[in-house]
């Protein structure tokens, strides 16, 4: 009910101003005949009512011209004081409403300046021209209090409204930021799915394609060798299905983007990964420098995928049968270097540094807090160098305790 009334009043400000002006004009009648106890009325009532009517009429412009309204109502209040009326809230009510409106619609400095000036002029008029029969304390304290009150209320209301507006603005900003963050997470998840599927599918399809071609070439001349490679081809496709299933299961864990599921590959399976390239004619050597130290679960998967993609690129693009994977552990990072031992890029194939594989590897490294560079070596061949951060000792102890 109260909220409906407030909305109704906000929708009809002109009506509110007319009601306030009429109410204050009515209050001027008893205010013009008010005297001290035991004293008779020394001035007629109608001049005070007439001046109060002018002040009340000026309130109709208090929203559009608040400073002018304060000046007019202050002049009327000074006239009432000069005529000898007691300065009560009944006769200086228009000035109080004008000061409240000014404090509500202007800054604190302006409101305080008009209030202090009004108090000074009104008290000076009352002391100099006003009746001598009125007690001095009543002349000083009464008007000062009644003029300070609306300024304080107006300033408080304005500050509260500004605070609520700021809170609402922050809430709107947080809502927009939340939506942007949600869209950003969706985009990142799509990129992560694309990278994982590219790594899994490309790796196994390249090996299967090479094995199938070898089977076709050896089917007549060396049927036993062709049969063996065909068996390895079946194993390759089965491994592709199994790893693809594990990857899809990993992507379903949307609540923990850094911690993969239990069957996600890592550097512990690096020897198996290197052996899987042998049927395709690529001999992979793995060398480790320094004391092996743990990576985070996400970085471990990232390292495996980068090595897998780099070796797949060697198989597809490089005319060589050997590659080297070097793991160098330092105090705070792991350097992974994958190099092929020479050869040239096939004319029909794009340069490895321009393909989606290298772009995906670089994005993976960045997502794990590392970096990656790839390019041709001066002595021949291609090289992929990745730097990934290692777990701090405190975090390693925490993960071991949780395990």
mmCIF file of C-alpha atoms in Angstrom:
data_model
loop_
_atom_site.group_PDB
_atom_site.id
_atom_site.type_symbol
_atom_site.label_atom_id
_atom_site.label_comp_id
_atom_site.label_asym_id
_atom_site.label_seq_id
_atom_site.Cartn_x
_atom_site.Cartn_y
_atom_site.Cartn_z
ATOM 1 C CA UNK A 1 0.000 0.000 0.000
ATOM 2 C CA UNK A 2 2.775 2.407 0.936
ATOM 3 C CA UNK A 3 4.725 1.571 -2.208
ATOM 4 C CA UNK A 4 1.675 2.170 -4.372
ATOM 5 C CA UNK A 5 1.184 5.549 -2.696
ATOM 6 C CA UNK A 6 4.840 6.441 -3.298
ATOM 7 C CA UNK A 7 4.572 5.513 -6.969
ATOM 8 C CA UNK A 8 1.376 7.563 -7.259
ATOM 9 C CA UNK A 9 3.051 10.605 -5.711
ATOM 10 C CA UNK A 10 6.075 10.277 -8.008
ATOM 11 C CA UNK A 11 3.784 10.132 -11.032
ATOM 12 C CA UNK A 12 1.968 13.387 -10.055
ATOM 13 C CA UNK A 13 4.613 15.819 -8.705
ATOM 14 C CA UNK A 14 2.592 18.900 -9.625
ATOM 15 C CA UNK A 15 -0.341 17.709 -7.549
ATOM 16 C CA UNK A 16 2.006 17.058 -4.609
ATOM 17 C CA UNK A 17 3.378 20.599 -4.833
ATOM 18 C CA UNK A 18 -0.141 22.089 -4.877
ATOM 19 C CA UNK A 19 -1.147 20.063 -1.813
ATOM 20 C CA UNK A 20 2.017 21.040 0.090
ATOM 21 C CA UNK A 21 1.589 24.723 -0.786
ATOM 22 C CA UNK A 22 -2.073 24.697 0.266
ATOM 23 C CA UNK A 23 -1.268 22.921 3.551
ATOM 24 C CA UNK A 24 1.456 25.408 4.444
ATOM 25 C CA UNK A 25 -0.810 28.319 3.564
ATOM 26 C CA UNK A 26 -3.486 26.945 5.892
ATOM 27 C CA UNK A 27 -0.882 26.559 8.670
ATOM 28 C CA UNK A 28 -0.010 30.248 8.338
ATOM 29 C CA UNK A 29 -3.363 31.251 9.863
ATOM 30 C CA UNK A 30 -2.688 29.873 13.365
ATOM 31 C CA UNK A 31 0.984 30.844 13.022
ATOM 32 C CA UNK A 32 0.053 34.495 12.464
ATOM 33 C CA UNK A 33 -1.982 34.700 15.670
ATOM 34 C CA UNK A 34 0.479 32.773 17.885
ATOM 35 C CA UNK A 35 1.812 34.809 20.853
ATOM 36 C CA UNK A 36 3.775 34.187 24.019
ATOM 37 C CA UNK A 37 1.812 33.179 27.112
ATOM 38 C CA UNK A 38 0.288 36.212 28.818
ATOM 39 C CA UNK A 39 0.911 38.511 25.862
ATOM 40 C CA UNK A 40 -1.607 40.043 23.488
ATOM 41 C CA UNK A 41 -1.277 39.970 19.696
ATOM 42 C CA UNK A 42 0.667 43.138 18.798
ATOM 43 C CA UNK A 43 0.299 42.882 14.994
ATOM 44 C CA UNK A 44 -2.719 42.012 12.835
ATOM 45 C CA UNK A 45 -2.918 38.462 11.504
ATOM 46 C CA UNK A 46 -3.554 39.178 7.820
ATOM 47 C CA UNK A 47 -0.074 40.559 6.800
ATOM 48 C CA UNK A 48 1.538 37.352 8.011
ATOM 49 C CA UNK A 49 -0.992 35.235 6.119
ATOM 50 C CA UNK A 50 -0.437 37.295 2.962
ATOM 51 C CA UNK A 51 3.354 36.902 3.113
ATOM 52 C CA UNK A 52 3.004 33.185 3.852
ATOM 53 C CA UNK A 53 0.725 32.872 0.828
ATOM 54 C CA UNK A 54 3.426 34.342 -1.407
ATOM 55 C CA UNK A 55 6.007 31.957 0.056
ATOM 56 C CA UNK A 56 3.668 28.995 -0.378
ATOM 57 C CA UNK A 57 2.979 29.958 -3.985
ATOM 58 C CA UNK A 58 6.730 30.046 -4.687
ATOM 59 C CA UNK A 59 6.932 26.350 -3.747
ATOM 60 C CA UNK A 60 5.265 25.470 -7.053
ATOM 61 C CA UNK A 61 8.660 26.103 -8.706
ATOM 62 C CA UNK A 62 10.805 24.367 -6.085
ATOM 63 C CA UNK A 63 11.655 21.390 -8.378
ATOM 64 C CA UNK A 64 12.749 23.437 -11.379
ATOM 65 C CA UNK A 65 14.168 26.532 -9.608
ATOM 66 C CA UNK A 66 15.249 25.384 -6.130
ATOM 67 C CA UNK A 67 17.709 28.238 -5.509
ATOM 68 C CA UNK A 68 15.226 30.913 -6.573
ATOM 69 C CA UNK A 69 12.561 29.321 -4.400
ATOM 70 C CA UNK A 70 14.891 29.447 -1.367
ATOM 71 C CA UNK A 71 15.633 33.133 -2.009
ATOM 72 C CA UNK A 72 11.917 34.016 -2.308
ATOM 73 C CA UNK A 73 10.841 32.040 0.755
ATOM 74 C CA UNK A 74 13.774 33.452 2.750
ATOM 75 C CA UNK A 75 12.710 36.964 1.843
ATOM 76 C CA UNK A 76 9.161 36.190 2.993
ATOM 77 C CA UNK A 77 10.481 34.717 6.271
ATOM 78 C CA UNK A 78 12.561 37.850 6.872
ATOM 79 C CA UNK A 79 9.458 39.968 6.219
ATOM 80 C CA UNK A 80 7.497 37.925 8.762
ATOM 81 C CA UNK A 81 10.298 38.409 11.319
ATOM 82 C CA UNK A 82 10.399 42.166 10.629
ATOM 83 C CA UNK A 83 6.617 42.435 11.117
ATOM 84 C CA UNK A 84 7.016 41.022 14.638
ATOM 85 C CA UNK A 85 5.618 37.486 14.291
ATOM 86 C CA UNK A 86 7.104 34.618 16.274
ATOM 87 C CA UNK A 87 9.272 32.519 13.947
ATOM 88 C CA UNK A 88 7.708 29.105 14.379
ATOM 89 C CA UNK A 89 7.466 26.209 11.964
ATOM 90 C CA UNK A 90 3.950 27.381 11.060
ATOM 91 C CA UNK A 91 5.168 30.604 9.450
ATOM 92 C CA UNK A 92 8.585 29.558 8.102
ATOM 93 C CA UNK A 93 7.345 26.204 6.785
ATOM 94 C CA UNK A 94 7.735 27.261 3.100
ATOM 95 C CA UNK A 95 11.392 28.128 3.715
ATOM 96 C CA UNK A 96 11.965 24.719 5.359
ATOM 97 C CA UNK A 97 10.447 22.891 2.377
ATOM 98 C CA UNK A 98 12.526 24.999 -0.023
ATOM 99 C CA UNK A 99 15.743 24.186 1.870
ATOM 100 C CA UNK A 100 14.863 20.485 1.899
ATOM 101 C CA UNK A 101 14.339 20.515 -1.869
ATOM 102 C CA UNK A 102 17.611 22.382 -2.434
ATOM 103 C CA UNK A 103 19.542 19.870 -0.300
ATOM 104 C CA UNK A 104 17.874 17.029 -2.192
ATOM 105 C CA UNK A 105 18.716 18.390 -5.650
ATOM 106 C CA UNK A 106 22.129 20.000 -5.178
ATOM 107 C CA UNK A 107 25.464 19.220 -3.597
ATOM 108 C CA UNK A 108 26.227 19.499 0.097
ATOM 109 C CA UNK A 109 28.271 22.690 -0.248
ATOM 110 C CA UNK A 110 25.452 24.574 -1.974
ATOM 111 C CA UNK A 111 22.847 23.393 0.532
ATOM 112 C CA UNK A 112 25.017 24.325 3.521
ATOM 113 C CA UNK A 113 25.848 27.738 2.041
ATOM 114 C CA UNK A 114 22.189 28.631 1.507
ATOM 115 C CA UNK A 115 21.246 27.298 4.941
ATOM 116 C CA UNK A 116 23.950 29.208 6.839
ATOM 117 C CA UNK A 117 23.170 32.372 4.864
ATOM 118 C CA UNK A 118 19.445 31.974 5.553
ATOM 119 C CA UNK A 119 19.989 31.457 9.280
ATOM 120 C CA UNK A 120 22.293 34.490 9.466
ATOM 121 C CA UNK A 121 19.914 36.793 7.583
ATOM 122 C CA UNK A 122 16.824 35.579 9.400
ATOM 123 C CA UNK A 123 18.377 35.855 12.881
ATOM 124 C CA UNK A 124 19.866 39.254 12.030
ATOM 125 C CA UNK A 125 16.479 40.551 10.907
ATOM 126 C CA UNK A 126 14.806 39.156 14.025
ATOM 127 C CA UNK A 127 17.399 40.723 16.312
ATOM 128 C CA UNK A 128 17.531 44.110 14.609
ATOM 129 C CA UNK A 129 13.944 44.739 13.506
ATOM 130 C CA UNK A 130 11.959 42.148 15.470
ATOM 131 C CA UNK A 131 10.062 42.829 18.683
ATOM 132 C CA UNK A 132 12.061 43.323 21.859
ATOM 133 C CA UNK A 133 9.537 41.496 24.010
ATOM 134 C CA UNK A 134 10.470 38.042 22.600
ATOM 135 C CA UNK A 135 13.145 36.178 24.634
ATOM 136 C CA UNK A 136 16.592 36.204 23.037
ATOM 137 C CA UNK A 137 17.057 32.443 23.307
ATOM 138 C CA UNK A 138 13.781 31.890 21.457
ATOM 139 C CA UNK A 139 14.884 34.267 18.693
ATOM 140 C CA UNK A 140 18.201 32.448 18.222
ATOM 141 C CA UNK A 141 17.632 28.728 18.840
ATOM 142 C CA UNK A 142 14.185 28.273 17.329
ATOM 143 C CA UNK A 143 14.830 29.482 13.731
ATOM 144 C CA UNK A 144 18.317 27.966 13.644
ATOM 145 C CA UNK A 145 17.007 24.514 14.555
ATOM 146 C CA UNK A 146 14.050 24.643 12.166
ATOM 147 C CA UNK A 147 16.281 25.610 9.229
ATOM 148 C CA UNK A 148 19.041 23.096 9.967
ATOM 149 C CA UNK A 149 16.555 20.220 10.188
ATOM 150 C CA UNK A 150 15.292 20.200 6.549
ATOM 151 C CA UNK A 151 18.815 20.632 5.177
ATOM 152 C CA UNK A 152 20.016 17.627 7.156
ATOM 153 C CA UNK A 153 17.042 15.523 6.070
ATOM 154 C CA UNK A 154 17.443 16.512 2.408
ATOM 155 C CA UNK A 155 21.160 15.738 2.414
ATOM 156 C CA UNK A 156 20.568 12.375 4.101
ATOM 157 C CA UNK A 157 17.847 11.464 1.603
ATOM 158 C CA UNK A 158 20.036 12.449 -1.343
ATOM 159 C CA UNK A 159 22.989 10.435 -0.055
ATOM 160 C CA UNK A 160 20.783 7.408 0.583
ATOM 161 C CA UNK A 161 19.334 7.626 -2.930
ATOM 162 C CA UNK A 162 22.854 7.921 -4.387
ATOM 163 C CA UNK A 163 23.956 4.902 -2.352
ATOM 164 C CA UNK A 164 21.016 2.815 -3.546
ATOM 165 C CA UNK A 165 21.686 3.883 -7.122
ATOM 166 C CA UNK A 166 25.343 2.880 -6.780
ATOM 167 C CA UNK A 167 24.339 -0.491 -5.320
ATOM 168 C CA UNK A 168 21.939 -1.046 -8.210
ATOM 169 C CA UNK A 169 24.616 -0.028 -10.711
ATOM 170 C CA UNK A 170 27.075 -2.471 -9.150
ATOM 171 C CA UNK A 171 24.437 -5.201 -9.251
ATOM 172 C CA UNK A 172 23.735 -4.496 -12.931
ATOM 173 C CA UNK A 173 27.449 -4.488 -13.683
ATOM 174 C CA UNK A 174 27.899 -7.774 -11.818
ATOM 175 C CA UNK A 175 25.022 -9.302 -13.777
ATOM 176 C CA UNK A 176 26.510 -8.175 -17.095
ATOM 177 C CA UNK A 177 29.941 -9.408 -16.020
ATOM 178 C CA UNK A 178 28.435 -12.748 -14.988
ATOM 179 C CA UNK A 179 26.820 -13.157 -18.404
ATOM 180 C CA UNK A 180 30.058 -12.223 -20.178
ATOM 181 C CA UNK A 181 31.993 -14.649 -17.995
ATOM 182 C CA UNK A 182 29.487 -17.396 -18.789
ATOM 183 C CA UNK A 183 29.851 -16.749 -22.522
ATOM 184 C CA UNK A 184 33.630 -16.688 -22.125
ATOM 185 C CA UNK A 185 33.566 -20.036 -20.316
ATOM 186 C CA UNK A 186 31.394 -21.521 -23.048
ATOM 187 C CA UNK A 187 33.859 -20.325 -25.686
ATOM 188 C CA UNK A 188 36.808 -21.723 -23.739
ATOM 189 C CA UNK A 189 35.016 -25.041 -23.317
ATOM 190 C CA UNK A 190 34.368 -25.237 -27.061
ATOM 191 C CA UNK A 191 38.027 -24.550 -27.775
ATOM 192 C CA UNK A 192 39.070 -27.184 -25.251
ATOM 193 C CA UNK A 193 36.744 -29.760 -26.818
ATOM 194 C CA UNK A 194 38.085 -28.911 -30.272
ATOM 195 C CA UNK A 195 41.701 -29.295 -29.108
ATOM 196 C CA UNK A 196 41.065 -32.615 -27.354
ATOM 197 C CA UNK A 197 39.169 -34.121 -30.265
ATOM 198 C CA UNK A 198 41.774 -32.882 -32.728
ATOM 199 C CA UNK A 199 44.611 -34.422 -30.723
ATOM 200 C CA UNK A 200 42.910 -37.782 -30.216
ATOM 201 C CA UNK A 201 41.411 -38.208 -33.670
ATOM 202 C CA UNK A 202 44.347 -36.810 -35.649
ATOM 203 C CA UNK A 203 46.929 -38.920 -33.832
ATOM 204 C CA UNK A 204 45.177 -42.241 -34.281
ATOM 205 C CA UNK A 205 43.898 -41.545 -37.778
ATOM 206 C CA UNK A 206 47.388 -40.665 -38.996
ATOM 207 C CA UNK A 207 48.778 -43.897 -37.552
ATOM 208 C CA UNK A 208 45.874 -45.939 -38.941
ATOM 209 C CA UNK A 209 46.298 -44.357 -42.372
ATOM 210 C CA UNK A 210 50.009 -45.166 -42.462
ATOM 211 C CA UNK A 211 49.452 -48.705 -41.251
ATOM 212 C CA UNK A 212 46.692 -49.297 -43.797
ATOM 213 C CA UNK A 213 48.949 -48.053 -46.600
ATOM 214 C CA UNK A 214 51.725 -50.347 -45.449
ATOM 215 C CA UNK A 215 49.340 -53.327 -45.388
ATOM 216 C CA UNK A 216 48.310 -52.619 -48.985
ATOM 217 C CA UNK A 217 51.939 -52.407 -50.146
ATOM 218 C CA UNK A 218 53.038 -55.601 -48.376
ATOM 219 C CA UNK A 219 49.944 -57.720 -48.963
ATOM 220 C CA UNK A 220 51.416 -59.623 -51.952
ATOM 221 C CA UNK A 221 55.152 -59.466 -51.376
ATOM 222 C CA UNK A 222 55.212 -60.014 -47.610
ATOM 223 C CA UNK A 223 51.839 -61.343 -46.452
ATOM 224 C CA UNK A 224 53.076 -62.288 -42.958
ATOM 225 C CA UNK A 225 54.317 -58.740 -42.302
ATOM 226 C CA UNK A 226 51.103 -57.340 -43.744
ATOM 227 C CA UNK A 227 49.065 -59.543 -41.396
ATOM 228 C CA UNK A 228 51.072 -58.370 -38.399
ATOM 229 C CA UNK A 229 50.611 -54.700 -39.294
ATOM 230 C CA UNK A 230 46.888 -55.317 -39.884
ATOM 231 C CA UNK A 231 46.685 -56.631 -36.322
ATOM 232 C CA UNK A 232 48.439 -53.495 -35.105
ATOM 233 C CA UNK A 233 45.956 -51.457 -37.143
ATOM 234 C CA UNK A 234 43.094 -53.062 -35.240
ATOM 235 C CA UNK A 235 44.855 -52.181 -31.998
ATOM 236 C CA UNK A 236 45.322 -48.602 -33.154
ATOM 237 C CA UNK A 237 41.626 -48.148 -33.954
ATOM 238 C CA UNK A 238 40.642 -49.778 -30.653
ATOM 239 C CA UNK A 239 42.997 -47.455 -28.791
ATOM 240 C CA UNK A 240 41.468 -44.503 -30.663
ATOM 241 C CA UNK A 241 37.969 -45.503 -29.574
ATOM 242 C CA UNK A 242 39.102 -46.031 -25.994
ATOM 243 C CA UNK A 243 40.934 -42.695 -25.760
ATOM 244 C CA UNK A 244 38.118 -40.841 -27.475
ATOM 245 C CA UNK A 245 35.716 -42.240 -24.900
ATOM 246 C CA UNK A 246 38.047 -41.165 -22.099
ATOM 247 C CA UNK A 247 38.313 -37.670 -23.609
ATOM 248 C CA UNK A 248 34.546 -37.246 -23.845
ATOM 249 C CA UNK A 249 34.262 -38.430 -20.256
ATOM 250 C CA UNK A 250 36.848 -35.857 -19.231
ATOM 251 C CA UNK A 251 34.951 -33.036 -20.937
ATOM 252 C CA UNK A 252 31.827 -33.885 -18.967
ATOM 253 C CA UNK A 253 33.572 -32.794 -15.765
ATOM 254 C CA UNK A 254 32.677 -29.132 -16.315
ATOM 255 C CA UNK A 255 32.969 -28.335 -12.607
ATOM 256 C CA UNK A 256 36.722 -28.987 -12.548
ATOM 257 C CA UNK A 257 38.493 -27.890 -15.680
ATOM 258 C CA UNK A 258 41.955 -28.520 -14.253
ATOM 259 C CA UNK A 259 41.515 -31.988 -12.766
ATOM 260 C CA UNK A 260 40.949 -34.693 -15.375
ATOM 261 C CA UNK A 261 39.291 -38.002 -14.703
ATOM 262 C CA UNK A 262 41.184 -41.059 -13.546
ATOM 263 C CA UNK A 263 41.981 -42.453 -17.037
ATOM 264 C CA UNK A 264 43.270 -39.204 -18.553
ATOM 265 C CA UNK A 265 46.752 -39.710 -20.047
ATOM 266 C CA UNK A 266 49.869 -37.976 -18.770
ATOM 267 C CA UNK A 267 53.646 -38.110 -18.921
ATOM 268 C CA UNK A 268 53.544 -41.485 -17.170
ATOM 269 C CA UNK A 269 52.220 -42.938 -20.461
ATOM 270 C CA UNK A 270 54.920 -41.225 -22.552
ATOM 271 C CA UNK A 271 56.751 -44.501 -23.251
ATOM 272 C CA UNK A 272 53.546 -46.088 -24.557
ATOM 273 C CA UNK A 273 52.915 -43.037 -26.716
ATOM 274 C CA UNK A 274 56.406 -43.234 -28.190
ATOM 275 C CA UNK A 275 55.990 -46.941 -28.929
ATOM 276 C CA UNK A 276 52.683 -46.328 -30.715
ATOM 277 C CA UNK A 277 54.545 -44.493 -33.510
ATOM 278 C CA UNK A 278 56.823 -47.417 -34.342
ATOM 279 C CA UNK A 279 54.289 -49.131 -36.678
ATOM 280 C CA UNK A 280 54.152 -45.848 -38.639
ATOM 281 C CA UNK A 281 57.929 -45.986 -39.131
ATOM 282 C CA UNK A 282 58.845 -43.305 -36.585
ATOM 283 C CA UNK A 283 61.415 -44.122 -33.916
ATOM 284 C CA UNK A 284 60.946 -41.900 -30.861
ATOM 285 C CA UNK A 285 63.648 -41.420 -28.223
ATOM 286 C CA UNK A 286 62.678 -40.060 -24.791
ATOM 287 C CA UNK A 287 65.368 -38.422 -22.643
ATOM 288 C CA UNK A 288 64.879 -37.001 -19.147
ATOM 289 C CA UNK A 289 67.170 -34.382 -17.576
ATOM 290 C CA UNK A 290 66.927 -33.535 -13.885
ATOM 291 C CA UNK A 291 64.873 -35.075 -11.119
ATOM 292 C CA UNK A 292 61.268 -35.650 -12.262
ATOM 293 C CA UNK A 293 58.791 -33.590 -10.282
ATOM 294 C CA UNK A 294 54.986 -33.564 -10.365
ATOM 295 C CA UNK A 295 52.843 -31.268 -12.457
ATOM 296 C CA UNK A 296 49.266 -30.323 -11.824
ATOM 297 C CA UNK A 297 46.726 -32.712 -13.316
ATOM 298 C CA UNK A 298 45.798 -30.254 -16.058
ATOM 299 C CA UNK A 299 49.442 -29.500 -16.904
ATOM 300 C CA UNK A 300 50.256 -33.226 -17.008
ATOM 301 C CA UNK A 301 47.507 -33.810 -19.568
ATOM 302 C CA UNK A 302 48.649 -30.704 -21.477
ATOM 303 C CA UNK A 303 52.217 -32.000 -21.652
ATOM 304 C CA UNK A 304 51.043 -35.377 -22.979
ATOM 305 C CA UNK A 305 48.792 -33.810 -25.628
ATOM 306 C CA UNK A 306 51.531 -31.442 -26.813
ATOM 307 C CA UNK A 307 54.012 -34.286 -27.227
ATOM 308 C CA UNK A 308 51.340 -36.362 -28.970
ATOM 309 C CA UNK A 309 50.476 -33.586 -31.419
ATOM 310 C CA UNK A 310 54.133 -32.734 -32.081
ATOM 311 C CA UNK A 311 54.980 -36.366 -32.890
ATOM 312 C CA UNK A 312 51.863 -36.636 -35.066
ATOM 313 C CA UNK A 313 53.039 -33.603 -37.029
ATOM 314 C CA UNK A 314 56.451 -35.231 -37.462
ATOM 315 C CA UNK A 315 54.756 -38.351 -38.810
ATOM 316 C CA UNK A 316 52.580 -36.368 -41.237
ATOM 317 C CA UNK A 317 54.958 -33.676 -42.450
ATOM 318 C CA UNK A 318 58.601 -34.617 -41.887
ATOM 319 C CA UNK A 319 60.485 -36.938 -44.204
ATOM 320 C CA UNK A 320 62.381 -38.600 -41.379
ATOM 321 C CA UNK A 321 62.135 -41.770 -39.346
ATOM 322 C CA UNK A 322 63.417 -40.483 -36.010
ATOM 323 C CA UNK A 323 62.322 -37.944 -33.410
ATOM 324 C CA UNK A 324 63.457 -37.027 -29.924
ATOM 325 C CA UNK A 325 61.463 -35.982 -26.854
ATOM 326 C CA UNK A 326 63.506 -34.241 -24.153
ATOM 327 C CA UNK A 327 62.117 -33.528 -20.666
ATOM 328 C CA UNK A 328 64.214 -31.053 -18.649
ATOM 329 C CA UNK A 329 63.152 -30.470 -15.018
ATOM 330 C CA UNK A 330 64.285 -27.345 -13.169
ATOM 331 C CA UNK A 331 63.238 -25.805 -9.856
ATOM 332 C CA UNK A 332 59.979 -24.283 -11.035
ATOM 333 C CA UNK A 333 59.284 -25.497 -14.573
ATOM 334 C CA UNK A 334 59.427 -28.355 -17.030
ATOM 335 C CA UNK A 335 60.890 -27.782 -20.488
ATOM 336 C CA UNK A 336 59.609 -30.183 -23.149
ATOM 337 C CA UNK A 337 61.442 -30.256 -26.475
ATOM 338 C CA UNK A 338 60.245 -32.352 -29.410
ATOM 339 C CA UNK A 339 62.544 -32.390 -32.441
ATOM 340 C CA UNK A 340 62.718 -34.381 -35.633
ATOM 341 C CA UNK A 341 66.093 -35.304 -37.020
ATOM 342 C CA UNK A 342 65.824 -33.631 -40.394
ATOM 343 C CA UNK A 343 63.788 -34.078 -43.514
ATOM 344 C CA UNK A 344 61.629 -31.702 -45.459
ATOM 345 C CA UNK A 345 58.010 -30.799 -45.394
ATOM 346 C CA UNK A 346 55.866 -32.513 -47.982
ATOM 347 C CA UNK A 347 54.973 -30.143 -50.824
ATOM 348 C CA UNK A 348 51.272 -30.988 -50.605
ATOM 349 C CA UNK A 349 51.117 -30.404 -46.865
ATOM 350 C CA UNK A 350 50.974 -27.074 -45.086
ATOM 351 C CA UNK A 351 53.903 -26.002 -43.000
ATOM 352 C CA UNK A 352 53.557 -27.344 -39.473
ATOM 353 C CA UNK A 353 53.960 -23.898 -37.914
ATOM 354 C CA UNK A 354 50.883 -22.669 -39.817
ATOM 355 C CA UNK A 355 48.522 -25.514 -38.973
ATOM 356 C CA UNK A 356 45.784 -25.821 -36.391
ATOM 357 C CA UNK A 357 47.884 -28.361 -34.505
ATOM 358 C CA UNK A 358 50.531 -25.815 -33.514
ATOM 359 C CA UNK A 359 47.842 -23.271 -32.678
ATOM 360 C CA UNK A 360 46.136 -25.830 -30.448
ATOM 361 C CA UNK A 361 49.421 -26.717 -28.736
ATOM 362 C CA UNK A 362 50.135 -23.053 -28.032
ATOM 363 C CA UNK A 363 46.649 -22.545 -26.585
ATOM 364 C CA UNK A 364 47.078 -25.605 -24.401
ATOM 365 C CA UNK A 365 50.371 -24.324 -23.030
ATOM 366 C CA UNK A 366 48.885 -20.896 -22.266
ATOM 367 C CA UNK A 367 45.866 -22.444 -20.511
ATOM 368 C CA UNK A 368 48.245 -24.368 -18.219
ATOM 369 C CA UNK A 369 50.226 -21.228 -17.354
ATOM 370 C CA UNK A 370 53.117 -21.960 -19.713
ATOM 371 C CA UNK A 371 54.244 -21.000 -23.195
ATOM 372 C CA UNK A 372 55.221 -22.690 -26.445
ATOM 373 C CA UNK A 373 57.292 -21.867 -29.488
ATOM 374 C CA UNK A 374 57.638 -23.882 -32.673
ATOM 375 C CA UNK A 375 59.721 -23.453 -35.785
ATOM 376 C CA UNK A 376 62.334 -24.828 -38.142
ATOM 377 C CA UNK A 377 65.815 -25.557 -36.827
ATOM 378 C CA UNK A 378 68.872 -23.981 -38.528
ATOM 379 C CA UNK A 379 70.482 -27.406 -38.872
ATOM 380 C CA UNK A 380 67.327 -28.868 -40.386
ATOM 381 C CA UNK A 381 64.146 -30.368 -39.086
ATOM 382 C CA UNK A 382 61.443 -28.905 -36.868
ATOM 383 C CA UNK A 383 61.330 -28.190 -33.139
ATOM 384 C CA UNK A 384 58.579 -27.624 -30.578
ATOM 385 C CA UNK A 385 59.650 -26.215 -27.191
ATOM 386 C CA UNK A 386 57.185 -25.967 -24.302
ATOM 387 C CA UNK A 387 57.607 -24.505 -20.805
ATOM 388 C CA UNK A 388 55.124 -25.633 -18.142
ATOM 389 C CA UNK A 389 55.067 -24.639 -14.442
ATOM 390 C CA UNK A 390 55.719 -27.294 -11.811
ATOM 391 C CA UNK A 391 53.765 -27.726 -8.595
ATOM 392 C CA UNK A 392 55.157 -25.923 -5.563
ATOM 393 C CA UNK A 393 56.237 -28.161 -2.656
ATOM 394 C CA UNK A 394 53.308 -26.992 -0.481
ATOM 395 C CA UNK A 395 50.781 -27.810 -3.170
ATOM 396 C CA UNK A 396 52.441 -31.184 -3.802
ATOM 397 C CA UNK A 397 52.061 -32.095 -0.118
ATOM 398 C CA UNK A 398 48.411 -31.006 -0.211
ATOM 399 C CA UNK A 399 47.636 -33.139 -3.252
ATOM 400 C CA UNK A 400 49.433 -36.135 -1.718
ATOM 401 C CA UNK A 401 47.437 -35.738 1.494
ATOM 402 C CA UNK A 402 44.169 -35.566 -0.447
ATOM 403 C CA UNK A 403 45.160 -38.614 -2.458
#
